Coordinates of C-alpha atoms in Angstrom, one line a residue:
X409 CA 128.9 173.8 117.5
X410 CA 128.0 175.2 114.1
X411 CA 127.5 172.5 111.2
X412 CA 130.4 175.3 109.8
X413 CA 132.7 174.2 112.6
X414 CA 132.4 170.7 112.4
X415 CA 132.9 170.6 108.9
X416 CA 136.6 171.8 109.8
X417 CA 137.3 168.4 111.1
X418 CA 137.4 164.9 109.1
X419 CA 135.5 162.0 110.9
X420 CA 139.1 160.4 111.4
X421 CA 140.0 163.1 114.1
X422 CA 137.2 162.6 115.9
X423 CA 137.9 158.7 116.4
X424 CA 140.9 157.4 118.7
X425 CA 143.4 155.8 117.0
X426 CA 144.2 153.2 119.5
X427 CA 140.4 151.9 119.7
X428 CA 139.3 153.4 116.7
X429 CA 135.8 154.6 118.6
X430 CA 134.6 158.3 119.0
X431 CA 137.3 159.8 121.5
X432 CA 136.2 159.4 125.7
X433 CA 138.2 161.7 127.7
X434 CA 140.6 162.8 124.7
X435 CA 144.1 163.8 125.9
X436 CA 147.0 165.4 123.8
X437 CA 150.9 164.1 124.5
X438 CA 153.8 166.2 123.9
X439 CA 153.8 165.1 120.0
X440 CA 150.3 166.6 119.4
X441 CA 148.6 163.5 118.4
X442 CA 145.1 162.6 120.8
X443 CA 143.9 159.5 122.1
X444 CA 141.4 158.9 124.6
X445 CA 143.2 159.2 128.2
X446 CA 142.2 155.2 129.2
X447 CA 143.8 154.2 126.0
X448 CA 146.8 155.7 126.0
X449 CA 147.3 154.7 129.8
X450 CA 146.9 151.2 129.0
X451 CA 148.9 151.8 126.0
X452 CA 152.2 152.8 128.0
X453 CA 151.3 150.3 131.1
X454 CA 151.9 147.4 128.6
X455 CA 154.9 149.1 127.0
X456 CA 158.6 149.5 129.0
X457 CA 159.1 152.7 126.2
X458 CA 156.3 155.6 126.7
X459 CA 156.3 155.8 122.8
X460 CA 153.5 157.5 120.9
X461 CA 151.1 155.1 119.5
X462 CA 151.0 157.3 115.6
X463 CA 154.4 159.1 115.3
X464 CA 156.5 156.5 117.5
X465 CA 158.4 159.4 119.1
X466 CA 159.8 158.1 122.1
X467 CA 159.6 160.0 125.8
X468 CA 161.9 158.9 128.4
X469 CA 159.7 160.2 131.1
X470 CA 156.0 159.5 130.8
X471 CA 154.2 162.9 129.3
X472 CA 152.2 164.2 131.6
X473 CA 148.7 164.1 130.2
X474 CA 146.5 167.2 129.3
X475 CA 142.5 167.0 128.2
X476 CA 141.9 168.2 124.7
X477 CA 138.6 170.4 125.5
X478 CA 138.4 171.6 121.7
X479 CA 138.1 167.6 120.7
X480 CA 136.2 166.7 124.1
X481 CA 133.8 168.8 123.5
X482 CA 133.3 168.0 119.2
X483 CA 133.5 164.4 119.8
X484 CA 131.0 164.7 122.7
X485 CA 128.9 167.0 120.6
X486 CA 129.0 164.4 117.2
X487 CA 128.5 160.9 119.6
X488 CA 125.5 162.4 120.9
X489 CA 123.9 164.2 118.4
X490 CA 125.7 162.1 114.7
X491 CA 126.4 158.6 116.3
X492 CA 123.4 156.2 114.2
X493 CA 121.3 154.4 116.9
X494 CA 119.3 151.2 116.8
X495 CA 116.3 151.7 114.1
X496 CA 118.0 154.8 112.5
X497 CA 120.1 155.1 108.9
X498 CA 123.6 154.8 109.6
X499 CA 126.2 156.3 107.0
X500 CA 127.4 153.6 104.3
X501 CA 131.4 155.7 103.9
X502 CA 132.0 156.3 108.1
X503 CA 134.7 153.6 109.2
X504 CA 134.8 152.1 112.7
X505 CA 131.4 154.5 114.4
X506 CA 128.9 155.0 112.1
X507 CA 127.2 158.3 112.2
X508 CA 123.4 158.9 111.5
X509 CA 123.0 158.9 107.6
X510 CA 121.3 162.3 106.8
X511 CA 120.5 161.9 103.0
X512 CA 120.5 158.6 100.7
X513 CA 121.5 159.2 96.7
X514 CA 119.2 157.2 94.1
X515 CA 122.2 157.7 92.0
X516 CA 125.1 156.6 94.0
X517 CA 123.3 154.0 96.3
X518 CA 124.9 154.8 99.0
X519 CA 123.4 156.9 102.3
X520 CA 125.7 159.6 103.9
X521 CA 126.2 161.6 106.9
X522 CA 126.9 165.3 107.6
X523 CA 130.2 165.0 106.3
X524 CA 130.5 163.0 104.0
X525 CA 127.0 164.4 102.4
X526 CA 129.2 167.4 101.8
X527 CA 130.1 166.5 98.1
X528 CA 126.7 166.3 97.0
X529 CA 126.0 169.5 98.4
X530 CA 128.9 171.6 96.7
X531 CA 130.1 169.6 93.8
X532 CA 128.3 170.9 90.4
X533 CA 128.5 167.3 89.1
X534 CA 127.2 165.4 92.4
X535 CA 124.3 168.6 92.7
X536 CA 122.4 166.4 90.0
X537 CA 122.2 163.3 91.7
X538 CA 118.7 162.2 93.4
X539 CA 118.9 163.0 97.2
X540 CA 115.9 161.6 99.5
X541 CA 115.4 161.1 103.0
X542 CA 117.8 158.1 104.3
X543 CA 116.5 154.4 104.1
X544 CA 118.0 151.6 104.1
X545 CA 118.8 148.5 101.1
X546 CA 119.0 151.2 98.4
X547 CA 119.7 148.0 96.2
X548 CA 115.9 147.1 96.4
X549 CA 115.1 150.1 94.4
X550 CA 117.4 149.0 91.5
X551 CA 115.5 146.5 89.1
X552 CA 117.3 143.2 89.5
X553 CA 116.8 142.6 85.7
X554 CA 118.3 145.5 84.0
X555 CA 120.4 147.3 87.3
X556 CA 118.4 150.1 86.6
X557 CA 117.0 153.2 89.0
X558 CA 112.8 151.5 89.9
X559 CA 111.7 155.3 88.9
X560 CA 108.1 153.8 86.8
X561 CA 104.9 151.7 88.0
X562 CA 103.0 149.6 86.2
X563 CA 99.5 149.2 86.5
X564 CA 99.1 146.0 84.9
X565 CA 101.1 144.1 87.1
X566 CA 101.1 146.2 90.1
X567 CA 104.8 145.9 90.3
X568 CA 107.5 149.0 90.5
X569 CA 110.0 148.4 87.2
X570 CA 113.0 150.3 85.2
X571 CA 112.9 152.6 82.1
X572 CA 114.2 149.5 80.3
X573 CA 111.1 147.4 81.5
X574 CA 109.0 149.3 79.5
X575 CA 110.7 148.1 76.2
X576 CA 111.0 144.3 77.0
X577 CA 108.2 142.9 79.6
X578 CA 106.3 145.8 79.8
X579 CA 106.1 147.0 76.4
X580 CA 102.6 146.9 76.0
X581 CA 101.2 147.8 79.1
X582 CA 99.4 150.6 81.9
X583 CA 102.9 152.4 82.8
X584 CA 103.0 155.5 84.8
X585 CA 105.4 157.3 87.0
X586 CA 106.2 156.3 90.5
X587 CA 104.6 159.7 91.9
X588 CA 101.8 159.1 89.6
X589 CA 101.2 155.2 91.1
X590 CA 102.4 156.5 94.4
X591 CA 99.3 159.1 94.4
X592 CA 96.8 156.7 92.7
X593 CA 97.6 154.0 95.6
X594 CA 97.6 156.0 98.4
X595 CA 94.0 157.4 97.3
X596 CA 93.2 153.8 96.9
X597 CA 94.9 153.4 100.8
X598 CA 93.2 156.4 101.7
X599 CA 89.9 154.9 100.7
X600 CA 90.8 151.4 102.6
X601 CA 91.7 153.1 105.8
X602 CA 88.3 154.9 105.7
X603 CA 86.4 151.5 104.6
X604 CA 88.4 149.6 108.1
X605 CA 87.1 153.2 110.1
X606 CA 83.8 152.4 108.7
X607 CA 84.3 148.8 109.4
X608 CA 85.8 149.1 113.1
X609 CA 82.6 152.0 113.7
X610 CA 80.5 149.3 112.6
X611 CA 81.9 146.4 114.9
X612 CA 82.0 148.9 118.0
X613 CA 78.5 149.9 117.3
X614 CA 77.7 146.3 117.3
X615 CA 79.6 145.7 120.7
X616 CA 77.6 148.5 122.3
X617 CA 74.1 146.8 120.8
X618 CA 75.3 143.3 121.7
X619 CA 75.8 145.3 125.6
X620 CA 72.7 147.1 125.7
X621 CA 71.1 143.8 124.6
X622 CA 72.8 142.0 127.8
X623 CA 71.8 145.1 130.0
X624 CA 68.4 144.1 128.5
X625 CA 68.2 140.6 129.2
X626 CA 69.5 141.5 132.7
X627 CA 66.6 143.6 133.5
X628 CA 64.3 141.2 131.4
X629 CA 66.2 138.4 134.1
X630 CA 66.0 140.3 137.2
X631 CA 61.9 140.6 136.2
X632 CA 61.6 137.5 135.5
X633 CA 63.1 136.4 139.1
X634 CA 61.3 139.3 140.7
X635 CA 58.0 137.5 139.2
X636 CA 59.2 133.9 139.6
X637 CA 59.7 134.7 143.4
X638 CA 56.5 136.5 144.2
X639 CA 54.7 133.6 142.3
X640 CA 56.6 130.7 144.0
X641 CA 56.6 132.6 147.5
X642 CA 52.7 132.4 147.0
X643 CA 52.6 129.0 145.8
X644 CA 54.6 128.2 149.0
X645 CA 52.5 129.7 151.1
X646 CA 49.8 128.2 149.9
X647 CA 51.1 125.1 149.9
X648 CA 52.2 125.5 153.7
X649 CA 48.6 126.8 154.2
X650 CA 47.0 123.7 153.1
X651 CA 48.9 121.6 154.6
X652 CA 48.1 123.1 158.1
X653 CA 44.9 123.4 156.8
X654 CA 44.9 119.5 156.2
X655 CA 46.7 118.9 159.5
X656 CA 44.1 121.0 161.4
X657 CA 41.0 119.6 160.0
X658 CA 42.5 115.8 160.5
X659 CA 43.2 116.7 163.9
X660 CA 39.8 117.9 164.5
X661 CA 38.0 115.1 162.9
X662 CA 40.5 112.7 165.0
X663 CA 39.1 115.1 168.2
X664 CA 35.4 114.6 167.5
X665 CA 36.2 110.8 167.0
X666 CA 37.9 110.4 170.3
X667 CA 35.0 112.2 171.8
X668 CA 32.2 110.3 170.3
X669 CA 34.2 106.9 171.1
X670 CA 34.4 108.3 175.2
X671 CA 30.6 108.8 174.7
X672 CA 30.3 105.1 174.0
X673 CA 33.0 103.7 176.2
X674 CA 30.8 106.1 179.2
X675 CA 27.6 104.1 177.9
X676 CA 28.7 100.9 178.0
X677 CA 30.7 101.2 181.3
X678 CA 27.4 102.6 183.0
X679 CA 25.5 99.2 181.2
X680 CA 28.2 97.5 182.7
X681 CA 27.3 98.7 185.9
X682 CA 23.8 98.0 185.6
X683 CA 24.2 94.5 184.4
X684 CA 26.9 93.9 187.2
X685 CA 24.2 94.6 190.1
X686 CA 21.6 93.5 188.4
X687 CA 24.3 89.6 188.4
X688 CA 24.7 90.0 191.9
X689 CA 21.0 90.4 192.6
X690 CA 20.6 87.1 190.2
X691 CA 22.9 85.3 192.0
X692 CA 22.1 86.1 195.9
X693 CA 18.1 85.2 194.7
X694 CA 19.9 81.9 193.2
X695 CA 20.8 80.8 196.7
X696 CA 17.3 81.4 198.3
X697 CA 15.4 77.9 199.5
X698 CA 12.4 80.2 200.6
X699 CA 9.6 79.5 197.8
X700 CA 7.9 82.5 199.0
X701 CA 10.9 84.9 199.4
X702 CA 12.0 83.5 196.0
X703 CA 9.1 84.5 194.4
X704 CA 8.2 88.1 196.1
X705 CA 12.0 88.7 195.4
X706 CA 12.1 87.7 192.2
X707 CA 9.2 90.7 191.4
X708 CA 10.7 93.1 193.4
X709 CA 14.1 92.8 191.0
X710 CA 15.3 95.8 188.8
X711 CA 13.7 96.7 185.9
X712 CA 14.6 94.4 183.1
X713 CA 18.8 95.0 181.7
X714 CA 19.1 97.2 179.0
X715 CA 18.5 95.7 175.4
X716 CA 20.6 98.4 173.4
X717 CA 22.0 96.2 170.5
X718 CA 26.3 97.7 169.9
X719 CA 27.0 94.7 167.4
X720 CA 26.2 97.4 164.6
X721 CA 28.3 99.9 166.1
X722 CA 31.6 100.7 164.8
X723 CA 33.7 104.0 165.4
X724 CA 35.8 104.1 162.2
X725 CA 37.6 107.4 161.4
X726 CA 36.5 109.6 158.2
X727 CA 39.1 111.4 157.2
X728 CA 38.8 109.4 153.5
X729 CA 38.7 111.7 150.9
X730 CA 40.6 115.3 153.3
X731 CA 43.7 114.9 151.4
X732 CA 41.9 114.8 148.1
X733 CA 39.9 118.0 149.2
X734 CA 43.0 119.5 150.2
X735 CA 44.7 118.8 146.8
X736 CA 41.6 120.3 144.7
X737 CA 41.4 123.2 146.9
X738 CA 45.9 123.6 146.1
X739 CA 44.8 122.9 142.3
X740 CA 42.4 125.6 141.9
X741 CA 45.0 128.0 143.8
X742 CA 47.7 127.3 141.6
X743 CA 45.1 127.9 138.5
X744 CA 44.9 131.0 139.9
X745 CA 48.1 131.6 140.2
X746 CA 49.0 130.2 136.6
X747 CA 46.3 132.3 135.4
X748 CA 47.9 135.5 137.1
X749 CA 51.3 134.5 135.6
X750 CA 50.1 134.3 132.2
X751 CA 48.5 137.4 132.6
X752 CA 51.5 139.0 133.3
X753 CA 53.4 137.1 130.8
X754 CA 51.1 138.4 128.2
X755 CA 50.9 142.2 129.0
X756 CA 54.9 141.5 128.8
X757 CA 55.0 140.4 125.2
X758 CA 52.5 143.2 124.0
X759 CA 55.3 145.7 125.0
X760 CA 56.8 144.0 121.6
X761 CA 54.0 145.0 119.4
X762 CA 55.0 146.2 116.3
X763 CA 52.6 147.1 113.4
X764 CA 52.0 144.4 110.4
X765 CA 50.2 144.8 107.2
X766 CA 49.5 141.7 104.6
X767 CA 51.6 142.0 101.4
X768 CA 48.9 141.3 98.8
X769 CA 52.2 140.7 96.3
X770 CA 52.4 137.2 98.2
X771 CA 48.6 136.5 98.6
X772 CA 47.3 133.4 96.6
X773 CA 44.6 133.9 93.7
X774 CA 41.6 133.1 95.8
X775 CA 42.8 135.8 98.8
X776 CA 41.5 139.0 98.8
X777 CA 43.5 141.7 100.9
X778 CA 41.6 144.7 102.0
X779 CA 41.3 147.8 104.7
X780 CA 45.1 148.8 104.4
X781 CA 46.2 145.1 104.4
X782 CA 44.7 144.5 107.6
X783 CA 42.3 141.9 106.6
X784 CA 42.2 139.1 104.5
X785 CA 39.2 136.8 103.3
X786 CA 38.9 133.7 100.4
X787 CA 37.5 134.1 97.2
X788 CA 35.1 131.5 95.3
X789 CA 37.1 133.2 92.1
X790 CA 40.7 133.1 91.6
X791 CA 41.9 136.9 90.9
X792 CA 43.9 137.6 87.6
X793 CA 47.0 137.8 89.3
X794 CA 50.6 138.0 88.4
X795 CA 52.0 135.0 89.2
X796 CA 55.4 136.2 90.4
X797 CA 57.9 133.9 92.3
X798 CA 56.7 135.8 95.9
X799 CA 52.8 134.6 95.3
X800 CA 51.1 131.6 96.8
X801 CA 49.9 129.6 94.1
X802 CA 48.6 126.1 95.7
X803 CA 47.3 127.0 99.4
X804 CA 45.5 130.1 100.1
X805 CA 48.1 131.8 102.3
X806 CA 49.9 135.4 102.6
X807 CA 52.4 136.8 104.2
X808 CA 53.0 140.2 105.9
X809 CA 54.6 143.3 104.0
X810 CA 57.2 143.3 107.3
X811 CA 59.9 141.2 107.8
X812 CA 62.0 140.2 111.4
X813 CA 65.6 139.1 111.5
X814 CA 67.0 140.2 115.3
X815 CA 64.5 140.9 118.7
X816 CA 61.0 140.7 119.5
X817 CA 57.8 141.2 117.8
X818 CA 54.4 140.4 118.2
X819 CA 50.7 140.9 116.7
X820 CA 47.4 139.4 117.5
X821 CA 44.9 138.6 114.5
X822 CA 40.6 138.1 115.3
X823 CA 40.1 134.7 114.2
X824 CA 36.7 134.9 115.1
X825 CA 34.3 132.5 116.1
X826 CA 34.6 130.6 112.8
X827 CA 36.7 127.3 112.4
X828 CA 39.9 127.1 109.4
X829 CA 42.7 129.0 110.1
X830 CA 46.5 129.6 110.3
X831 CA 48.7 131.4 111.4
X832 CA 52.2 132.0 113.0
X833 CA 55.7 133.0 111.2
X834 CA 57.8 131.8 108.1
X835 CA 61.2 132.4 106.9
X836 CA 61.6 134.3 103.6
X837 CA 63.3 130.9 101.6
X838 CA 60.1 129.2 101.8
X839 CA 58.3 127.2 99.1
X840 CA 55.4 128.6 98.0
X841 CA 54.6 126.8 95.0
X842 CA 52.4 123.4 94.8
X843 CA 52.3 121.4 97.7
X844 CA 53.4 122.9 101.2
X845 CA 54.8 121.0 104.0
X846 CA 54.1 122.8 106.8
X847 CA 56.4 122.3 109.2
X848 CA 59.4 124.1 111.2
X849 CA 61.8 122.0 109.2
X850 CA 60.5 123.5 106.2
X851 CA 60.8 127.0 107.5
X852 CA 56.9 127.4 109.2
X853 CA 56.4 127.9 112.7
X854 CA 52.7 127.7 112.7
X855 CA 49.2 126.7 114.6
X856 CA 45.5 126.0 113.2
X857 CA 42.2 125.2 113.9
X858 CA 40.2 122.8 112.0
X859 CA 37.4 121.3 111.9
X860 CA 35.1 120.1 115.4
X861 CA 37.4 122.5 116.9
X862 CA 40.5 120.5 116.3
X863 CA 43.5 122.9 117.3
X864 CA 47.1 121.9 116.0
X865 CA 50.6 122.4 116.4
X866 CA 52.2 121.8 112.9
X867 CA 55.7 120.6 113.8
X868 CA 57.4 117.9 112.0
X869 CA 55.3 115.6 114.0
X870 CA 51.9 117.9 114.1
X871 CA 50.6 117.8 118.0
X872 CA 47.1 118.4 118.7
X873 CA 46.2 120.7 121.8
X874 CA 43.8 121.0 123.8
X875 CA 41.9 124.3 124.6
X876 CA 39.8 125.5 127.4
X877 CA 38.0 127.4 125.1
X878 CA 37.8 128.2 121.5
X879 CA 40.1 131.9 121.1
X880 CA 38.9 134.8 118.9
X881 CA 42.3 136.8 118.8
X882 CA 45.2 134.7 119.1
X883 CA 48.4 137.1 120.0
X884 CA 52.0 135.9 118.2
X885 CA 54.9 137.0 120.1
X886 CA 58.5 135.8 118.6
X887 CA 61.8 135.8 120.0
X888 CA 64.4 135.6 117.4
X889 CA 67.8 135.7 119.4
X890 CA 66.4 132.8 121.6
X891 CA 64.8 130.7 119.1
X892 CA 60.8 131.3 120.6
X893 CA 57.6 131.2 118.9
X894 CA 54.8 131.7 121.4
X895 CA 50.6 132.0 120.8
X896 CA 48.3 133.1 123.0
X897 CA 44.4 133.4 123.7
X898 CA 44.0 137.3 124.1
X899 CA 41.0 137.6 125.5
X900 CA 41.6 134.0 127.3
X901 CA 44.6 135.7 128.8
X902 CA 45.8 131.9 128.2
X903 CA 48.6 130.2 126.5
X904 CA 48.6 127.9 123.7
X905 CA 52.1 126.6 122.3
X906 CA 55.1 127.5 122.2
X907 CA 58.1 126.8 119.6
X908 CA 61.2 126.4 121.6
X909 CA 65.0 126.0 120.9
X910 CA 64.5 127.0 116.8
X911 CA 67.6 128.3 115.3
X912 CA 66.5 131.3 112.8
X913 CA 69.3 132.3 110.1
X914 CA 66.8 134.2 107.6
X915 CA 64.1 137.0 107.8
X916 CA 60.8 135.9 109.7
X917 CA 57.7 137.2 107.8
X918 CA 54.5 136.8 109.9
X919 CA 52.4 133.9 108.4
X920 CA 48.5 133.7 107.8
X921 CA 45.9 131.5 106.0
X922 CA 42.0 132.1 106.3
X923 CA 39.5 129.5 105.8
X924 CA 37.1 128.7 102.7
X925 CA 34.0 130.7 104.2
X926 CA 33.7 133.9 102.2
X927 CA 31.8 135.6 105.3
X928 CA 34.7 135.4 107.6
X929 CA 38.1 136.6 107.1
X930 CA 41.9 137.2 109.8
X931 CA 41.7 140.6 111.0
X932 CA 45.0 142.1 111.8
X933 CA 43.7 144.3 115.2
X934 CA 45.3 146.8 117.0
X935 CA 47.3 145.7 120.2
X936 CA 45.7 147.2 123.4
X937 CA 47.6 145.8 126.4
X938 CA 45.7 144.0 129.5
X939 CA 45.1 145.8 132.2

């Protein structure tokens, strides 16, 4: 049907006049008027007289009833395609169903549909009036102060107001109209939506860092288990091999014991013997009255008993002392081991080598940075130095040009043979003015070596350590996710201390302070990994 066509009809004739909806199953009666065919059934059930329910005209015999197919098919044709359905504009002038509101009028205030839109459309005088797409509450965009059209925006106050705003409240200020505002804030909108893109990119780049960064610790997990095994599976064995080791070697002292004990027991039986004939011999003689028998007997007797003194002898077991050997033998396996571990540990943290230079902006007066801030010695002579607020001025320390704030890292320095140093990492808020407290409370993670070969640990409670040997390039590997400082002896393929469970919130910068000798200076060395 042609918006033409159904322009023929008023709303009213599509709607029943008995249940004042769009008509369902329209019928015509012998008067001409329509009503929906359930309607008028239940119209003329109720009633004695078949009477029609708009003219009254009374029908003695009940009419039969014919479908209207002209008004089936517009009312069909308008309560599917007019009828206003949840979330849509319905039409402010329809009575009983509202149709779907096509147009709202700024002017009038009111939303219409098709037909009643009609007016605006054709009528000079209603031509002028404002027509936009329908919405609903037309009375917000009326200012509640002077009932006038909100056609104006005020920058100022960031509020929509009236023509008549401008004169009173507004009078002075940033007034513009609502297309204008309308364009400026939806740049501005623009602008935001692009900022939250950046900012979701931003997080979902993060998410996929914060993944990788678990498949990461995964593998560095599974390796670490892999390792832990194979080193726990030998230290097992080991273990298991001593121990039958130990059982074996008692059980063949306790064999060579019992042996050496029958070898005595044989002895003394066979003396036994002897001396047991030799009694009876004794004995019978004993008896004899014959002075001569006695006599010539007494010559012709054995050989005199045997005189082997057994009070010193003592068969004591000497297995004092296999258990010890045992436990010495395990210790210097598992120094092995631990040795192997650390090793491997090491070659492992070198992967995180990154390249660090000394900042000589930081470097204290007496320091003097050279060979592409790779080394660092002390000065008799303070320097004429600016003395900004990054510079050392009390202790004679300096920090690198890099700075950390997320993964790994590590560098090894040549201490050389030469006692007085310092090194390790330090967050970027530290003080560096007068006196230092060096300390991880304080924002220094750091180890030294003194005098007499006196190694420390400077933690709030300094700990001293105690080295195997005295290290020439100490290795610095950090963690910063898990809160890890960690030195090594390079060449020593040995550890030295560790920081554990520190919670970093600032930029690490690596940390170093030479000793007084003018000959010897921290060398910053290239990181060639074990083999």
């Amino acid at each position: 049907m042609s918006a033409a066509a159904s322009c023929l009809l008023t709303e009213d004739q599509f709607l029943c006049s008995i249940c004042l909806d769009v008509f369902t199953d329209p019928v015509a009666i012998p008067c001409g008027h329509n009503f929906c065919k359930t309607c008028i059934t239940e119209h003329w059930d109720k009633n004695v007289q078949c009477q029609c329910p708009s003219c009254n005209k009374v029908f003695y015999t009940r009419p039969e009833l014919q479908v209207n197919t002209f008004i089936s098919e517009m009312a069909a044709h308008s309560s599917e395609q007019q009828v206003s359905k949840p979330g849509e504009v319905p039409c402010d002038v329809c009575t009983g169903t509202k149709l779907k509101a096509l147009k709202s009028c700024l002017v009038c205030l009111v939303s219409y549909c098709e037909f009643h839109l009609e007016p605006h459309l054709t009528m000079s005088g209603l031509k002028r009036h404002q027509l936009i797409d329908p919405v609903e509450n037309l009375e917000s965009r009326m200012c509640s102060k002077h009932d006038k059209l909100l056609e104006l925006f005020c920058k100022n106050d960031q509020t929509c107001v009236c023509m008549l705003c401008t004169i009173s409240d507004h009078k002075t200020h940033d007034v513009v109209p609502l297309k204008e505002g309308y364009e400026g804030k939806k740049a501005e909108l623009g602008e935001t939506v692009a900022e939250i893109q950046q900012m979701i990119q931003k997080r979902r780049e993060k998410i996929e860092e914060i993944k990788h960064s678990v498949e990461l610790s995964k593998e560095d997990a599974d390796r670490e288990t892999a390792d832990g095994v194979q080193v726990f599976t030998a230290l097992k064995e080991s273990v298991e091999r001593s121990q039958a080791e130990l059982i074996d070697t008692i059980k063949e002292k306790q064999r060579k014991t019992e042996k050496q004990a029958e070898g005595f027991i044989k002895e003394l039986e066979q003396e036994i013997s002897e001396l047991k004939k030799r009694s009876t011999e004794v004995e019978q003689l004993l008896q004899s009255e014959d002075h001569l028998h006695f006599l010539q007997s007494l010559l012709s007797l054995n050989a005199a008993p045997p005189t082997k003194d057994w009070t010193e002898l003592n068969v004591r077991p000497f297995h004092e002392g296999t258990v010890r050997r045992a436990l010495r033998q395990l210790e210097k396996t598992l120094n092995e081991e631990m040795k192997k571990a650390l090793k491997t540990e090491l070659k492992r943290v070198q992967q995180s080598a990154v390249d660090v230079t000394l900042d000589p902006y930081t470097a204290h007066p007496n320091l003097n940075v050279t060979h592409h801030g790779k080394r660092v010695r002390h000065l008799d002579q303070r320097k004429n130095v600016l003395n900004n607020p990054e510079r050392f001025d009390k202790y004679a320390y300096v920090l690198a040009s890099q700075s950390f704030s997320s993964g790994r890292f590590y560098y090894e320095v040549s201490v050389g043979p030469h006692t007085g140093w310092d090194l390790g990492v330090a967050r970027e808020s530290i003080n560096r003015k007068w006196k230092i407290d060096m300390s991880p409370s304080k924002g220094y993670w750091t180890i030294g070596s003194r005098i007499d070969n006196e190694y420390k640990a400077f933690t709030d409670k300094p700990v001293r350590l105690s080295l195997k040997s005295r290290p020439e390039k100490v290795g610095v590997f950090v963690h910063y996710e898990e809160g890890l400082v960690s030195f090594y002896d390079v060449d020593a393929a040995a550890f030295i201390y560790s920081f554990t469970g520190c919670h970093f919130t600032e930029k690490l910068y690596p940390f170093f302070g030479p000793n007084e000798d003018e000959t010897t200076y921290l060398h910053i060395t290239p990181v060639f990994i074990l083999m």
